[in-house]
Coordinates of C-alpha atoms and ligand atoms in Angstrom, one line a residue:
M1 CA 16.2 16.2 55.3
R2 CA 19.4 14.4 54.1
A3 CA 18.9 12.2 51.0
V4 CA 21.4 10.4 48.8
Q5 CA 21.5 11.3 45.2
F6 CA 23.7 11.7 42.1
N7 CA 23.5 14.2 39.3
E8 CA 25.6 12.4 36.7
Y9 CA 27.0 9.0 35.9
G10 CA 30.5 8.3 37.2
P11 CA 32.6 6.8 40.0
P12 CA 31.4 6.4 43.6
G13 CA 32.4 10.0 44.3
V14 CA 29.4 11.4 42.3
V15 CA 27.1 10.1 45.0
H16 CA 26.5 12.6 47.7
V17 CA 24.1 13.6 50.5
A18 CA 21.8 16.5 49.5
D19 CA 19.4 18.6 51.6
I20 CA 15.9 18.1 50.1
E21 CA 12.3 18.6 51.2
E22 CA 10.8 16.0 53.5
P23 CA 8.2 13.7 51.7
H24 CA 4.9 12.9 53.4
A25 CA 2.8 9.8 53.5
G26 CA 0.0 9.9 50.9
P27 CA -2.9 7.4 50.8
G28 CA -1.9 3.8 51.4
R29 CA 1.6 4.8 52.6
V30 CA 3.5 5.2 55.8
R31 CA 6.4 7.5 56.5
I32 CA 9.3 6.3 58.7
A33 CA 12.1 8.1 60.4
V34 CA 14.8 6.0 58.9
R35 CA 17.3 4.2 61.2
A36 CA 19.0 2.2 58.4
S37 CA 18.5 1.7 54.7
G38 CA 20.0 -0.7 52.1
L39 CA 22.4 0.1 49.3
S40 CA 21.2 -1.3 46.1
A41 CA 23.8 -3.0 44.0
G42 CA 21.6 -2.3 41.0
E43 CA 21.6 1.4 41.7
A44 CA 25.4 1.4 42.1
L45 CA 25.5 -0.1 38.6
I46 CA 23.1 2.6 37.4
R47 CA 25.4 5.3 38.9
S48 CA 28.4 3.8 37.1
G49 CA 26.6 4.3 33.8
A50 CA 26.5 0.6 33.0
Y51 CA 22.8 0.7 32.2
R52 CA 22.7 4.2 30.5
D53 CA 21.4 2.8 27.2
A54 CA 18.9 0.4 28.8
V55 CA 17.4 2.4 31.6
H56 CA 16.0 5.9 31.1
M57 CA 16.3 8.2 34.0
T58 CA 16.4 11.8 35.0
F59 CA 18.7 13.6 37.4
P60 CA 19.0 14.1 40.3
Y61 CA 18.6 10.3 40.8
R62 CA 17.6 9.7 44.4
T63 CA 18.6 6.3 45.6
G64 CA 17.2 3.6 48.0
V65 CA 14.2 1.2 47.8
E66 CA 14.4 -0.4 51.3
A67 CA 14.6 1.0 54.8
A68 CA 13.7 0.4 58.4
G69 CA 12.7 2.8 61.1
E70 CA 9.8 4.1 63.3
V71 CA 6.6 5.1 61.7
D72 CA 6.0 8.8 62.1
E73 CA 3.1 9.4 59.6
V74 CA 0.3 7.1 58.6
G75 CA -1.4 7.8 55.3
E76 CA -5.2 7.8 54.6
G77 CA -6.7 4.3 54.4
V78 CA -3.8 2.6 56.2
T79 CA -4.8 0.2 59.0
G80 CA -2.9 -2.1 61.3
V81 CA 0.1 0.2 62.0
A82 CA 0.6 3.2 64.3
V83 CA 3.0 6.0 64.8
G84 CA 6.0 4.7 66.7
D85 CA 5.8 1.1 65.3
A86 CA 9.2 -0.3 64.2
V87 CA 8.9 -1.5 60.6
F88 CA 11.0 -2.4 57.6
G89 CA 9.8 -2.3 54.0
L90 CA 10.0 -1.0 50.4
T91 CA 9.3 2.3 48.8
S92 CA 7.3 2.4 45.5
M93 CA 9.4 2.1 42.4
E94 CA 8.7 5.7 41.5
E95 CA 9.2 7.3 44.9
R96 CA 12.5 5.5 45.9
T97 CA 14.6 7.9 48.1
A98 CA 14.9 5.3 50.9
N99 CA 18.5 6.4 51.6
A100 CA 17.2 9.4 53.4
D101 CA 16.3 10.6 56.9
F102 CA 12.6 10.0 56.2
A103 CA 11.2 7.5 53.7
V104 CA 7.7 6.8 52.4
L105 CA 7.0 3.1 52.3
A106 CA 4.5 1.4 50.0
A107 CA 4.9 -2.1 51.6
W108 CA 6.1 -2.9 55.1
A109 CA 6.0 -5.5 57.9
P110 CA 6.9 -5.3 61.6
K111 CA 10.6 -5.3 62.3
P112 CA 11.5 -8.7 63.8
A113 CA 12.8 -8.2 67.4
A114 CA 15.8 -10.5 66.6
W115 CA 17.1 -8.2 63.9
S116 CA 19.3 -5.1 64.4
W117 CA 18.2 -1.9 62.7
E118 CA 21.0 -2.6 60.2
E119 CA 19.6 -6.0 59.3
A120 CA 16.1 -4.7 59.0
G121 CA 17.2 -1.7 56.8
G122 CA 18.8 -4.0 54.3
A123 CA 16.2 -6.7 54.3
A124 CA 13.2 -5.9 52.2
G125 CA 14.7 -5.8 48.7
A126 CA 16.5 -9.2 49.0
V127 CA 13.4 -10.7 50.7
E128 CA 11.1 -9.6 47.9
T129 CA 13.5 -10.7 45.2
A130 CA 14.2 -14.1 46.7
T131 CA 10.5 -14.8 47.2
R132 CA 9.7 -13.7 43.6
V133 CA 12.4 -15.9 42.0
L134 CA 11.9 -19.0 44.2
D135 CA 8.1 -18.8 43.5
R136 CA 8.8 -18.5 39.8
L137 CA 11.1 -21.5 39.9
G138 CA 8.6 -23.5 42.0
V139 CA 11.2 -24.3 44.6
G140 CA 10.0 -26.7 47.3
A141 CA 10.8 -29.5 49.7
G142 CA 13.1 -32.2 48.4
Q143 CA 14.6 -30.2 45.5
T144 CA 18.2 -29.2 45.0
V145 CA 18.8 -25.5 44.1
L146 CA 22.0 -23.8 42.9
V147 CA 22.4 -20.2 43.9
Q148 CA 25.0 -18.5 41.9
G149 CA 26.6 -15.5 43.8
A150 CA 25.3 -16.9 47.1
A151 CA 27.3 -14.8 49.5
G152 CA 26.0 -11.4 48.3
G153 CA 23.2 -9.3 49.6
T154 CA 20.5 -11.1 47.6
G155 CA 22.2 -14.5 47.4
S156 CA 22.6 -14.9 51.1
V157 CA 18.9 -14.3 51.7
A158 CA 17.9 -16.5 48.7
V159 CA 19.9 -19.4 50.3
Q160 CA 18.0 -19.1 53.5
F161 CA 14.6 -18.8 51.9
A162 CA 15.3 -21.9 49.7
L163 CA 16.4 -23.9 52.8
A164 CA 13.3 -22.8 54.6
R165 CA 11.3 -24.3 51.8
G166 CA 13.0 -27.6 52.5
A167 CA 15.3 -27.5 49.5
A168 CA 19.0 -28.5 49.5
V169 CA 21.2 -25.6 48.4
I170 CA 24.5 -25.4 46.6
G171 CA 25.9 -21.9 46.7
T172 CA 28.8 -20.4 44.7
A173 CA 31.2 -18.0 46.2
G174 CA 34.9 -17.2 46.4
E175 CA 36.7 -19.5 48.8
R176 CA 37.0 -17.0 51.6
N177 CA 33.2 -17.1 51.8
H178 CA 32.8 -20.9 51.9
D179 CA 32.6 -21.1 55.7
F180 CA 30.0 -18.3 55.6
L181 CA 27.9 -20.3 53.2
R182 CA 28.3 -23.5 55.3
A183 CA 27.1 -21.5 58.3
L184 CA 24.0 -20.5 56.4
G185 CA 23.3 -24.1 55.6
A186 CA 24.4 -24.3 52.0
T187 CA 27.1 -26.5 50.4
P188 CA 29.7 -24.2 48.9
T189 CA 31.6 -24.4 45.7
T190 CA 33.5 -21.8 43.6
Y191 CA 32.1 -20.1 40.5
G192 CA 34.2 -20.0 37.3
P193 CA 35.7 -22.6 35.0
G194 CA 34.7 -26.2 35.9
L195 CA 31.5 -25.2 37.6
V196 CA 29.4 -27.7 35.7
E197 CA 31.6 -30.6 36.8
R198 CA 31.9 -29.4 40.4
V199 CA 28.1 -29.1 40.8
R200 CA 27.5 -32.5 39.2
A201 CA 29.9 -34.0 41.7
L202 CA 28.0 -32.3 44.6
A203 CA 24.6 -33.2 43.2
P204 CA 24.8 -36.5 41.3
N205 CA 21.0 -36.7 41.0
G206 CA 20.8 -33.3 39.3
V207 CA 19.8 -29.8 40.1
D208 CA 16.1 -28.8 39.9
A209 CA 16.5 -25.0 39.8
V210 CA 19.2 -22.3 39.4
F211 CA 18.9 -18.8 40.8
D212 CA 21.5 -16.6 39.2
C213 CA 22.4 -13.6 41.4
A214 CA 25.6 -12.8 39.4
R215 CA 26.0 -12.7 35.6
G216 CA 28.2 -14.1 32.9
A217 CA 27.7 -17.8 33.4
L218 CA 24.4 -18.6 31.8
P219 CA 25.6 -21.4 29.4
D220 CA 27.1 -23.3 32.4
L221 CA 24.0 -22.6 34.5
I222 CA 21.7 -24.0 31.8
A223 CA 23.9 -27.1 31.4
I224 CA 23.6 -27.7 35.2
A225 CA 19.8 -27.2 35.2
G226 CA 19.3 -29.2 32.0
D227 CA 16.9 -26.6 30.6
P228 CA 16.8 -22.8 30.4
S229 CA 13.3 -22.7 31.9
R230 CA 14.8 -24.0 35.2
V231 CA 17.2 -21.0 35.4
V232 CA 16.1 -17.5 36.5
T233 CA 18.6 -14.6 36.6
I234 CA 18.2 -11.3 38.3
A235 CA 21.4 -9.8 36.9
D236 CA 22.2 -11.0 33.4
F237 CA 20.9 -8.9 30.6
E238 CA 22.0 -11.6 28.1
A239 CA 19.2 -13.8 29.4
P240 CA 16.8 -13.5 26.5
A241 CA 19.4 -14.7 24.0
H242 CA 19.8 -17.9 26.1
G243 CA 16.0 -18.4 26.6
V244 CA 16.4 -17.6 30.3
H245 CA 14.0 -15.5 32.3
L246 CA 15.4 -12.2 33.6
S247 CA 13.3 -11.4 36.6
H248 CA 12.5 -7.9 37.7
S249 CA 9.4 -6.7 39.5
A250 CA 6.6 -4.2 39.1
P251 CA 3.5 -3.4 41.1
T252 CA 0.3 -5.1 39.9
D253 CA -3.1 -3.9 38.7
D254 CA -6.4 -5.0 40.4
E255 CA -6.2 -8.4 38.6
G256 CA -2.7 -9.1 39.8
R257 CA -1.0 -8.3 36.5
P258 CA 2.4 -6.5 36.6
L259 CA 2.1 -2.9 35.4
L260 CA 5.4 -3.1 33.5
P261 CA 5.7 -5.3 30.4
G262 CA 7.9 -8.3 31.0
A263 CA 8.1 -7.8 34.7
D264 CA 7.0 -10.2 37.4
P265 CA 4.5 -9.2 40.1
M266 CA 6.2 -7.9 43.2
A267 CA 6.4 -10.8 45.8
L268 CA 5.4 -8.6 48.8
H269 CA 4.0 -11.6 50.7
G270 CA 7.7 -12.4 51.2
L271 CA 7.9 -9.7 53.9
G272 CA 5.5 -11.6 56.1
I273 CA 7.3 -14.9 55.5
A274 CA 10.6 -13.1 56.5
V275 CA 9.1 -12.0 59.8
A276 CA 7.9 -15.5 60.6
L277 CA 11.3 -17.0 59.7
A278 CA 13.1 -14.3 61.7
D279 CA 10.9 -14.9 64.7
E280 CA 11.8 -18.6 64.5
G281 CA 15.5 -17.8 64.3
R282 CA 15.7 -19.1 60.7
L283 CA 16.5 -15.9 58.9
R284 CA 19.3 -13.3 59.4
I285 CA 20.3 -10.6 57.1
P286 CA 24.1 -10.7 56.8
V287 CA 25.4 -7.2 56.9
A288 CA 28.7 -6.7 55.0
E289 CA 29.3 -3.3 56.5
A290 CA 27.2 -0.4 57.8
F291 CA 28.3 3.1 56.8
P292 CA 27.0 6.4 58.2
V293 CA 24.8 7.9 55.4
T294 CA 27.4 10.7 55.0
E295 CA 29.9 8.1 53.9
V296 CA 27.7 6.8 51.1
A297 CA 30.5 7.2 48.5
A298 CA 32.6 4.6 50.5
A299 CA 29.6 2.3 50.6
H300 CA 29.4 2.5 46.7
E301 CA 33.1 1.8 46.5
L302 CA 32.5 -1.5 48.4
S303 CA 29.6 -2.4 46.2
D304 CA 31.7 -1.8 43.1
T305 CA 34.2 -4.4 44.3
R306 CA 31.4 -7.1 43.8
H307 CA 32.8 -8.9 46.9
A308 CA 30.6 -7.6 49.7
R309 CA 29.6 -10.5 52.0
G310 CA 25.9 -9.8 52.6
K311 CA 24.2 -6.5 52.4
I312 CA 25.7 -3.0 52.5
V313 CA 23.7 -0.7 54.8
L314 CA 23.6 3.0 55.5
T315 CA 22.8 4.3 59.0
H316 CA 20.9 7.5 59.7
Ligands
LIG401 N1 16.3 -7.9 39.0 C1 16.1 -7.8 40.3 O1 15.0 -7.8 40.8 C2 17.3 -7.6 41.2 C3 17.1 -7.4 42.6 C4 18.3 -7.3 43.4 C5 19.5 -7.4 42.8 N2 19.6 -7.4 41.4 C6 21.0 -7.5 40.8 O2 21.5 -8.8 41.2 C7 22.9 -8.7 41.3 C8 23.3 -9.2 42.7 O3 22.8 -8.3 43.7 P1 23.4 -8.4 45.2 O4 22.7 -7.3 46.0 O5 23.4 -9.8 45.7 O6 24.9 -7.9 44.8 P2 26.2 -8.0 45.7 O7 25.8 -8.1 47.1 O8 27.1 -6.9 45.3 O9 26.9 -9.3 45.2 C9 28.2 -9.6 45.6 C10 28.4 -11.1 45.5 O10 28.7 -11.4 44.1 C11 29.6 -12.5 44.1 N3 30.3 -12.5 42.8 C12 31.2 -11.6 42.3 N4 31.6 -11.9 41.1 C13 31.0 -13.1 40.8 C14 31.0 -14.0 39.7 N5 31.7 -13.7 38.6 N6 30.2 -15.1 39.7 C15 29.4 -15.3 40.7 N7 29.3 -14.5 41.8 C16 30.1 -13.4 41.9 C17 30.5 -12.2 45.2 O11 31.0 -13.4 45.7 P3 32.5 -13.5 46.3 O12 32.8 -12.3 47.1 O13 32.4 -14.8 47.1 O14 33.5 -13.7 45.1 C18 29.7 -11.5 46.2 O15 29.3 -12.3 47.3 C19 23.3 -7.2 41.0 O16 23.7 -7.2 39.7 C20 22.0 -6.5 41.2 O17 21.9 -5.4 40.4 C21 18.5 -7.6 40.6

């Protein structure tokens, strides 16, 4: 089958489609024939070499943690899903390889009828991340939340999840994305110098929680929240120096403890919440652009701009 991989760090051109052996669904897993899968901004950063000192890996590195398609193998012990069902979901952290013709999923939910395959393929990672971070921040009705980097693949889903909890949302983006944020239901403002003052003017009674989907602005974000414990970042490796939690996820043991030190438990319950919201017409997955899997290098080029509006998706 075709699968996306890279064998070295470098520019988008190092990413290519390879012909590899098909995986099969082991116990507790399903295999899908992939219709669409999401490009991970984090994996594009890994490819660039930005994390080469922080994240140990071996080559070939096979990419993709989220996909949607029809189930074509059901592993031992799996109930409630059958061959032919349309689902979206996540691979395990170790298996990855979702940017491929067949993907083995460790967590999944039925594909909402309202979503295209492209939306479903790009949904699961942002859904899990948004749920995990909003849970950790304790975001609920009546609160005001700032989402930094709100127009991106993760931010645009975080905005909708926070609104669905009954919070008011201020989102930062470049000006060309302000109408897009308004359409999602957020109040837009620009990131960069003057952010603290702009947000204070928009939220005179204060901001209860800050969800940072970008990086490089933690001092301002702490000033806005009033306390580092009310800021969570998914993207800023400087977080510990500022007393801010950097959230990344890991599967859990039988007692619900994450299997990786410092990680948060994966918020897989978010997949079910996403289905319910989508069925009510309250959650869309904005797709920045869908590329045929053979054009994955162009998809990485778009990710590298850091200005994709929504999720970058590969079609199979
Ligand atoms: N730890 C985790 O669990 C986890 C999970 C998912 C993602 N991540 C990380 O989170 C980050 C965001 O992921 P993503 O999928 O949302 O990426 P993305 O889609 O590539 O994000 C693009 C967005 O970033 C905004 N942006 C660019 N520069 C910015 C700046 N200086 N300040 C604020 N916003 C800026 C852009 O806004 P404009 O175009 O409007 O300028 C654009 O909408 C990545 O670093 C990714 O690796 C971590």
